[in-house]
Amino acid sequence: FNLYGEPGIASAVARWNEVGEGAFQKALAFINTSKYPPSLLFLCMTLGPALVLTPVLERWHGRLAGIVTVFGRVPFVFYILHIALIHAGSSVWTKLTLDRWQFHYLNNQPWPEGYDYALWRAYLVWIVAVVVLYWPCQWFMQYRRTHRQWWLSYL
């Protein structure tokens, strides 16, 4: 019976006892939480800091704050566009590196033979997606501000 909010908390306690003596290893064993479905611990670790930082970030002004505000005003548009952009980029990357077209969004295929995944590439894709999608998001934010159709509030 799980009262703490994390499925499999007993395994976390077991890992706590198995890891080395270092405090860092014990802390990592303790925060090994479930994202899908979100456990109580995961929600506390993510929503807690967000709730604490919100009042601080509300008073934040400047150019960077304006850029971040664009994405905050049209989050659903960014979400839809980033999925399309990343899948298209993934197909182009596969064509350039493996010399074949493979559409990764059609089904859940394993990594292509010869594909080398790296964390630096994930960060690069993230930065490129944010930079590329800034202007479409800014355009839609302005469009939504000047056009008052009821359905625009859902995007």
mmCIF file with all atom_site columns, C-alpha atoms in Angstrom:
data_model
loop_
_atom_site.group_PDB
_atom_site.id
_atom_site.type_symbol
_atom_site.label_atom_id
_atom_site.label_alt_id
_atom_site.label_comp_id
_atom_site.label_asym_id
_atom_site.label_entity_id
_atom_site.label_seq_id
_atom_site.pdbx_PDB_ins_code
_atom_site.Cartn_x
_atom_site.Cartn_y
_atom_site.Cartn_z
_atom_site.occupancy
_atom_site.B_iso_or_equiv
_atom_site.pdbx_formal_charge
_atom_site.auth_seq_id
_atom_site.auth_comp_id
_atom_site.auth_asym_id
_atom_site.auth_atom_id
_atom_site.pdbx_PDB_model_num
ATOM 1   C CA . PHE A 1 1   ? 0.000   0.000  0.000   1.00 0.00 ? 1   PHE A CA 1
ATOM 2   C CA . ASN A 1 2   ? 1.601   3.221  -1.151  1.00 0.00 ? 2   ASN A CA 1
ATOM 3   C CA . LEU A 1 3   ? 0.903   6.256  1.010   1.00 0.00 ? 3   LEU A CA 1
ATOM 4   C CA . TYR A 1 4   ? 3.818   8.385  -0.090  1.00 0.00 ? 4   TYR A CA 1
ATOM 5   C CA . GLY A 1 5   ? 2.799   9.011  -3.684  1.00 0.00 ? 5   GLY A CA 1
ATOM 6   C CA . GLU A 1 6   ? 5.524   7.271  -5.657  1.00 0.00 ? 6   GLU A CA 1
ATOM 7   C CA . PRO A 1 7   ? 4.752   3.900  -7.212  1.00 0.00 ? 7   PRO A CA 1
ATOM 8   C CA . GLY A 1 8   ? 7.432   1.520  -6.103  1.00 0.00 ? 8   GLY A CA 1
ATOM 9   C CA . ILE A 1 9   ? 8.723   3.557  -3.169  1.00 0.00 ? 9   ILE A CA 1
ATOM 10  C CA . ALA A 1 10  ? 9.936   0.319  -1.625  1.00 0.00 ? 10  ALA A CA 1
ATOM 11  C CA . SER A 1 11  ? 12.349  -0.096 -4.529  1.00 0.00 ? 11  SER A CA 1
ATOM 12  C CA . ALA A 1 12  ? 13.583  3.462  -3.958  1.00 0.00 ? 12  ALA A CA 1
ATOM 13  C CA . VAL A 1 13  ? 14.277  2.626  -0.321  1.00 0.00 ? 13  VAL A CA 1
ATOM 14  C CA . ALA A 1 14  ? 16.079  -0.520 -1.438  1.00 0.00 ? 14  ALA A CA 1
ATOM 15  C CA . ARG A 1 15  ? 18.187  1.533  -3.886  1.00 0.00 ? 15  ARG A CA 1
ATOM 16  C CA . TRP A 1 16  ? 18.920  3.977  -1.064  1.00 0.00 ? 16  TRP A CA 1
ATOM 17  C CA . ASN A 1 17  ? 20.520  1.136  0.890   1.00 0.00 ? 17  ASN A CA 1
ATOM 18  C CA . GLU A 1 18  ? 22.359  -0.268 -2.148  1.00 0.00 ? 18  GLU A CA 1
ATOM 19  C CA . VAL A 1 19  ? 24.038  2.900  -3.419  1.00 0.00 ? 19  VAL A CA 1
ATOM 20  C CA . GLY A 1 20  ? 27.362  4.126  -2.212  1.00 0.00 ? 20  GLY A CA 1
ATOM 21  C CA . GLU A 1 21  ? 27.942  6.122  0.923   1.00 0.00 ? 21  GLU A CA 1
ATOM 22  C CA . GLY A 1 22  ? 28.004  9.474  -0.849  1.00 0.00 ? 22  GLY A CA 1
ATOM 23  C CA . ALA A 1 23  ? 25.182  11.913 -0.178  1.00 0.00 ? 23  ALA A CA 1
ATOM 24  C CA . PHE A 1 24  ? 24.891  12.721 -3.880  1.00 0.00 ? 24  PHE A CA 1
ATOM 25  C CA . GLN A 1 25  ? 24.254  9.077  -4.809  1.00 0.00 ? 25  GLN A CA 1
ATOM 26  C CA . LYS A 1 26  ? 21.683  8.732  -2.036  1.00 0.00 ? 26  LYS A CA 1
ATOM 27  C CA . ALA A 1 27  ? 19.901  11.912 -3.151  1.00 0.00 ? 27  ALA A CA 1
ATOM 28  C CA . LEU A 1 28  ? 19.735  10.677 -6.743  1.00 0.00 ? 28  LEU A CA 1
ATOM 29  C CA . ALA A 1 29  ? 18.316  7.349  -5.565  1.00 0.00 ? 29  ALA A CA 1
ATOM 30  C CA . PHE A 1 30  ? 15.692  9.225  -3.546  1.00 0.00 ? 30  PHE A CA 1
ATOM 31  C CA . ILE A 1 31  ? 14.507  11.504 -6.382  1.00 0.00 ? 31  ILE A CA 1
ATOM 32  C CA . ASN A 1 32  ? 14.132  8.702  -8.914  1.00 0.00 ? 32  ASN A CA 1
ATOM 33  C CA . THR A 1 33  ? 10.464  9.522  -9.564  1.00 0.00 ? 33  THR A CA 1
ATOM 34  C CA . SER A 1 34  ? 7.906   8.493  -12.167 1.00 0.00 ? 34  SER A CA 1
ATOM 35  C CA . LYS A 1 35  ? 7.043   11.046 -14.828 1.00 0.00 ? 35  LYS A CA 1
ATOM 36  C CA . TYR A 1 36  ? 4.422   8.912  -16.608 1.00 0.00 ? 36  TYR A CA 1
ATOM 37  C CA . PRO A 1 37  ? 1.997   8.721  -14.897 1.00 0.00 ? 37  PRO A CA 1
ATOM 38  C CA . PRO A 1 38  ? 3.122   11.665 -12.774 1.00 0.00 ? 38  PRO A CA 1
ATOM 39  C CA . SER A 1 39  ? 3.654   10.643 -9.199  1.00 0.00 ? 39  SER A CA 1
ATOM 40  C CA . LEU A 1 40  ? 3.123   12.903 -6.213  1.00 0.00 ? 40  LEU A CA 1
ATOM 41  C CA . LEU A 1 41  ? 6.889   13.236 -5.793  1.00 0.00 ? 41  LEU A CA 1
ATOM 42  C CA . PHE A 1 42  ? 7.350   14.232 -9.436  1.00 0.00 ? 42  PHE A CA 1
ATOM 43  C CA . LEU A 1 43  ? 4.613   16.858 -9.173  1.00 0.00 ? 43  LEU A CA 1
ATOM 44  C CA . CYS A 1 44  ? 6.116   18.246 -5.964  1.00 0.00 ? 44  CYS A CA 1
ATOM 45  C CA . MET A 1 45  ? 9.586   18.411 -7.544  1.00 0.00 ? 45  MET A CA 1
ATOM 46  C CA . THR A 1 46  ? 8.341   20.225 -10.649 1.00 0.00 ? 46  THR A CA 1
ATOM 47  C CA . LEU A 1 47  ? 5.378   22.315 -9.541  1.00 0.00 ? 47  LEU A CA 1
ATOM 48  C CA . GLY A 1 48  ? 6.882   23.314 -6.191  1.00 0.00 ? 48  GLY A CA 1
ATOM 49  C CA . PRO A 1 49  ? 9.845   25.245 -7.610  1.00 0.00 ? 49  PRO A CA 1
ATOM 50  C CA . ALA A 1 50  ? 7.598   26.676 -10.342 1.00 0.00 ? 50  ALA A CA 1
ATOM 51  C CA . LEU A 1 51  ? 5.202   28.063 -7.733  1.00 0.00 ? 51  LEU A CA 1
ATOM 52  C CA . VAL A 1 52  ? 8.079   29.510 -5.718  1.00 0.00 ? 52  VAL A CA 1
ATOM 53  C CA . LEU A 1 53  ? 9.751   31.125 -8.757  1.00 0.00 ? 53  LEU A CA 1
ATOM 54  C CA . THR A 1 54  ? 6.572   32.543 -10.322 1.00 0.00 ? 54  THR A CA 1
ATOM 55  C CA . PRO A 1 55  ? 6.398   35.693 -8.141  1.00 0.00 ? 55  PRO A CA 1
ATOM 56  C CA . VAL A 1 56  ? 10.090  36.381 -8.780  1.00 0.00 ? 56  VAL A CA 1
ATOM 57  C CA . LEU A 1 57  ? 9.783   35.939 -12.537 1.00 0.00 ? 57  LEU A CA 1
ATOM 58  C CA . GLU A 1 58  ? 6.620   38.070 -12.688 1.00 0.00 ? 58  GLU A CA 1
ATOM 59  C CA . ARG A 1 59  ? 8.740   41.127 -11.809 1.00 0.00 ? 59  ARG A CA 1
ATOM 60  C CA . TRP A 1 60  ? 11.429  40.259 -14.354 1.00 0.00 ? 60  TRP A CA 1
ATOM 61  C CA . HIS A 1 61  ? 11.727  42.766 -17.241 1.00 0.00 ? 61  HIS A CA 1
ATOM 62  C CA . GLY A 1 62  ? 14.062  43.199 -20.174 1.00 0.00 ? 62  GLY A CA 1
ATOM 63  C CA . ARG A 1 63  ? 14.689  41.809 -23.639 1.00 0.00 ? 63  ARG A CA 1
ATOM 64  C CA . LEU A 1 64  ? 14.991  38.184 -22.531 1.00 0.00 ? 64  LEU A CA 1
ATOM 65  C CA . ALA A 1 65  ? 11.769  38.468 -20.538 1.00 0.00 ? 65  ALA A CA 1
ATOM 66  C CA . GLY A 1 66  ? 10.012  39.751 -23.663 1.00 0.00 ? 66  GLY A CA 1
ATOM 67  C CA . ILE A 1 67  ? 11.279  36.805 -25.695 1.00 0.00 ? 67  ILE A CA 1
ATOM 68  C CA . VAL A 1 68  ? 10.118  34.299 -23.088 1.00 0.00 ? 68  VAL A CA 1
ATOM 69  C CA . THR A 1 69  ? 6.753   36.075 -22.868 1.00 0.00 ? 69  THR A CA 1
ATOM 70  C CA . VAL A 1 70  ? 6.132   35.415 -26.573 1.00 0.00 ? 70  VAL A CA 1
ATOM 71  C CA . PHE A 1 71  ? 6.265   31.664 -25.969 1.00 0.00 ? 71  PHE A CA 1
ATOM 72  C CA . GLY A 1 72  ? 4.159   32.016 -22.837 1.00 0.00 ? 72  GLY A CA 1
ATOM 73  C CA . ARG A 1 73  ? 1.390   33.818 -24.713 1.00 0.00 ? 73  ARG A CA 1
ATOM 74  C CA . VAL A 1 74  ? 1.046   31.155 -27.432 1.00 0.00 ? 74  VAL A CA 1
ATOM 75  C CA . PRO A 1 75  ? 2.106   27.852 -25.820 1.00 0.00 ? 75  PRO A CA 1
ATOM 76  C CA . PHE A 1 76  ? -0.199  25.588 -27.828 1.00 0.00 ? 76  PHE A CA 1
ATOM 77  C CA . VAL A 1 77  ? 0.957   27.059 -31.141 1.00 0.00 ? 77  VAL A CA 1
ATOM 78  C CA . PHE A 1 78  ? 4.570   26.516 -30.078 1.00 0.00 ? 78  PHE A CA 1
ATOM 79  C CA . TYR A 1 79  ? 3.767   22.936 -29.042 1.00 0.00 ? 79  TYR A CA 1
ATOM 80  C CA . ILE A 1 80  ? 2.163   22.038 -32.372 1.00 0.00 ? 80  ILE A CA 1
ATOM 81  C CA . LEU A 1 81  ? 4.852   23.764 -34.441 1.00 0.00 ? 81  LEU A CA 1
ATOM 82  C CA . HIS A 1 82  ? 7.760   22.267 -32.510 1.00 0.00 ? 82  HIS A CA 1
ATOM 83  C CA . ILE A 1 83  ? 6.478   18.727 -33.054 1.00 0.00 ? 83  ILE A CA 1
ATOM 84  C CA . ALA A 1 84  ? 6.185   19.309 -36.806 1.00 0.00 ? 84  ALA A CA 1
ATOM 85  C CA . LEU A 1 85  ? 9.595   21.016 -36.964 1.00 0.00 ? 85  LEU A CA 1
ATOM 86  C CA . ILE A 1 86  ? 11.421  18.320 -35.010 1.00 0.00 ? 86  ILE A CA 1
ATOM 87  C CA . HIS A 1 87  ? 9.873   15.467 -36.991 1.00 0.00 ? 87  HIS A CA 1
ATOM 88  C CA . ALA A 1 88  ? 10.681  17.160 -40.301 1.00 0.00 ? 88  ALA A CA 1
ATOM 89  C CA . GLY A 1 89  ? 14.206  17.857 -39.084 1.00 0.00 ? 89  GLY A CA 1
ATOM 90  C CA . SER A 1 90  ? 14.565  14.262 -37.965 1.00 0.00 ? 90  SER A CA 1
ATOM 91  C CA . SER A 1 91  ? 13.630  13.016 -41.430 1.00 0.00 ? 91  SER A CA 1
ATOM 92  C CA . VAL A 1 92  ? 16.067  15.422 -43.103 1.00 0.00 ? 92  VAL A CA 1
ATOM 93  C CA . TRP A 1 93  ? 18.822  14.433 -40.646 1.00 0.00 ? 93  TRP A CA 1
ATOM 94  C CA . THR A 1 94  ? 18.233  10.756 -41.421 1.00 0.00 ? 94  THR A CA 1
ATOM 95  C CA . LYS A 1 95  ? 18.450  11.489 -45.152 1.00 0.00 ? 95  LYS A CA 1
ATOM 96  C CA . LEU A 1 96  ? 21.687  13.442 -44.747 1.00 0.00 ? 96  LEU A CA 1
ATOM 97  C CA . THR A 1 97  ? 23.409  10.974 -42.423 1.00 0.00 ? 97  THR A CA 1
ATOM 98  C CA . LEU A 1 98  ? 22.054  7.593  -43.549 1.00 0.00 ? 98  LEU A CA 1
ATOM 99  C CA . ASP A 1 99  ? 21.147  8.480  -47.163 1.00 0.00 ? 99  ASP A CA 1
ATOM 100 C CA . ARG A 1 100 ? 17.515  7.353  -46.896 1.00 0.00 ? 100 ARG A CA 1
ATOM 101 C CA . TRP A 1 101 ? 14.207  8.967  -46.044 1.00 0.00 ? 101 TRP A CA 1
ATOM 102 C CA . GLN A 1 102 ? 12.653  7.678  -42.863 1.00 0.00 ? 102 GLN A CA 1
ATOM 103 C CA . PHE A 1 103 ? 9.578   9.350  -41.417 1.00 0.00 ? 103 PHE A CA 1
ATOM 104 C CA . HIS A 1 104 ? 9.849   8.808  -37.682 1.00 0.00 ? 104 HIS A CA 1
ATOM 105 C CA . TYR A 1 105 ? 6.423   10.157 -36.821 1.00 0.00 ? 105 TYR A CA 1
ATOM 106 C CA . LEU A 1 106 ? 4.502   7.484  -38.740 1.00 0.00 ? 106 LEU A CA 1
ATOM 107 C CA . ASN A 1 107 ? 5.302   4.697  -36.303 1.00 0.00 ? 107 ASN A CA 1
ATOM 108 C CA . ASN A 1 108 ? 7.485   3.939  -33.336 1.00 0.00 ? 108 ASN A CA 1
ATOM 109 C CA . GLN A 1 109 ? 10.525  2.442  -34.998 1.00 0.00 ? 109 GLN A CA 1
ATOM 110 C CA . PRO A 1 110 ? 13.806  1.593  -33.298 1.00 0.00 ? 110 PRO A CA 1
ATOM 111 C CA . TRP A 1 111 ? 16.862  3.737  -33.943 1.00 0.00 ? 111 TRP A CA 1
ATOM 112 C CA . PRO A 1 112 ? 18.081  3.327  -37.537 1.00 0.00 ? 112 PRO A CA 1
ATOM 113 C CA . GLU A 1 113 ? 21.146  1.148  -38.002 1.00 0.00 ? 113 GLU A CA 1
ATOM 114 C CA . GLY A 1 114 ? 24.258  3.275  -37.735 1.00 0.00 ? 114 GLY A CA 1
ATOM 115 C CA . TYR A 1 115 ? 22.534  6.149  -35.945 1.00 0.00 ? 115 TYR A CA 1
ATOM 116 C CA . ASP A 1 116 ? 24.632  7.749  -33.236 1.00 0.00 ? 116 ASP A CA 1
ATOM 117 C CA . TYR A 1 117 ? 22.563  9.683  -30.684 1.00 0.00 ? 117 TYR A CA 1
ATOM 118 C CA . ALA A 1 118 ? 24.203  12.253 -28.466 1.00 0.00 ? 118 ALA A CA 1
ATOM 119 C CA . LEU A 1 119 ? 23.040  14.647 -25.774 1.00 0.00 ? 119 LEU A CA 1
ATOM 120 C CA . TRP A 1 120 ? 24.744  17.629 -27.420 1.00 0.00 ? 120 TRP A CA 1
ATOM 121 C CA . ARG A 1 121 ? 22.580  17.043 -30.502 1.00 0.00 ? 121 ARG A CA 1
ATOM 122 C CA . ALA A 1 122 ? 19.404  17.087 -28.402 1.00 0.00 ? 122 ALA A CA 1
ATOM 123 C CA . TYR A 1 123 ? 20.422  20.431 -26.891 1.00 0.00 ? 123 TYR A CA 1
ATOM 124 C CA . LEU A 1 124 ? 21.288  21.783 -30.338 1.00 0.00 ? 124 LEU A CA 1
ATOM 125 C CA . VAL A 1 125 ? 17.874  20.746 -31.696 1.00 0.00 ? 125 VAL A CA 1
ATOM 126 C CA . TRP A 1 126 ? 16.199  22.360 -28.691 1.00 0.00 ? 126 TRP A CA 1
ATOM 127 C CA . ILE A 1 127 ? 18.016  25.679 -29.229 1.00 0.00 ? 127 ILE A CA 1
ATOM 128 C CA . VAL A 1 128 ? 17.378  25.647 -32.987 1.00 0.00 ? 128 VAL A CA 1
ATOM 129 C CA . ALA A 1 129 ? 13.678  24.876 -32.453 1.00 0.00 ? 129 ALA A CA 1
ATOM 130 C CA . VAL A 1 130 ? 13.279  27.748 -29.992 1.00 0.00 ? 130 VAL A CA 1
ATOM 131 C CA . VAL A 1 131 ? 15.113  30.199 -32.256 1.00 0.00 ? 131 VAL A CA 1
ATOM 132 C CA . VAL A 1 132 ? 13.290  29.143 -35.440 1.00 0.00 ? 132 VAL A CA 1
ATOM 133 C CA . LEU A 1 133 ? 9.842   29.124 -33.822 1.00 0.00 ? 133 LEU A CA 1
ATOM 134 C CA . TYR A 1 134 ? 10.224  32.502 -32.149 1.00 0.00 ? 134 TYR A CA 1
ATOM 135 C CA . TRP A 1 135 ? 9.101   34.449 -35.222 1.00 0.00 ? 135 TRP A CA 1
ATOM 136 C CA . PRO A 1 136 ? 6.018   32.340 -36.058 1.00 0.00 ? 136 PRO A CA 1
ATOM 137 C CA . CYS A 1 137 ? 4.990   32.497 -32.396 1.00 0.00 ? 137 CYS A CA 1
ATOM 138 C CA . GLN A 1 138 ? 5.541   36.253 -32.303 1.00 0.00 ? 138 GLN A CA 1
ATOM 139 C CA . TRP A 1 139 ? 3.483   36.684 -35.487 1.00 0.00 ? 139 TRP A CA 1
ATOM 140 C CA . PHE A 1 140 ? 0.635   34.604 -34.071 1.00 0.00 ? 140 PHE A CA 1
ATOM 141 C CA . MET A 1 141 ? 0.759   36.497 -30.778 1.00 0.00 ? 141 MET A CA 1
ATOM 142 C CA . GLN A 1 142 ? 0.345   39.775 -32.691 1.00 0.00 ? 142 GLN A CA 1
ATOM 143 C CA . TYR A 1 143 ? -2.361  38.270 -34.891 1.00 0.00 ? 143 TYR A CA 1
ATOM 144 C CA . ARG A 1 144 ? -4.298  37.066 -31.874 1.00 0.00 ? 144 ARG A CA 1
ATOM 145 C CA . ARG A 1 145 ? -3.946  40.464 -30.232 1.00 0.00 ? 145 ARG A CA 1
ATOM 146 C CA . THR A 1 146 ? -5.376  42.302 -33.260 1.00 0.00 ? 146 THR A CA 1
ATOM 147 C CA . HIS A 1 147 ? -8.054  39.786 -34.269 1.00 0.00 ? 147 HIS A CA 1
ATOM 148 C CA . ARG A 1 148 ? -10.742 38.934 -31.744 1.00 0.00 ? 148 ARG A CA 1
ATOM 149 C CA . GLN A 1 149 ? -12.242 35.693 -33.054 1.00 0.00 ? 149 GLN A CA 1
ATOM 150 C CA . TRP A 1 150 ? -13.460 33.405 -30.266 1.00 0.00 ? 150 TRP A CA 1
ATOM 151 C CA . TRP A 1 151 ? -11.462 30.389 -31.449 1.00 0.00 ? 151 TRP A CA 1
ATOM 152 C CA . LEU A 1 152 ? -8.113  32.184 -31.233 1.00 0.00 ? 152 LEU A CA 1
ATOM 153 C CA . SER A 1 153 ? -8.248  32.064 -27.444 1.00 0.00 ? 153 SER A CA 1
ATOM 154 C CA . TYR A 1 154 ? -7.855  28.277 -27.631 1.00 0.00 ? 154 TYR A CA 1
ATOM 155 C CA . LEU A 1 155 ? -4.527  28.435 -29.463 1.00 0.00 ? 155 LEU A CA 1
#
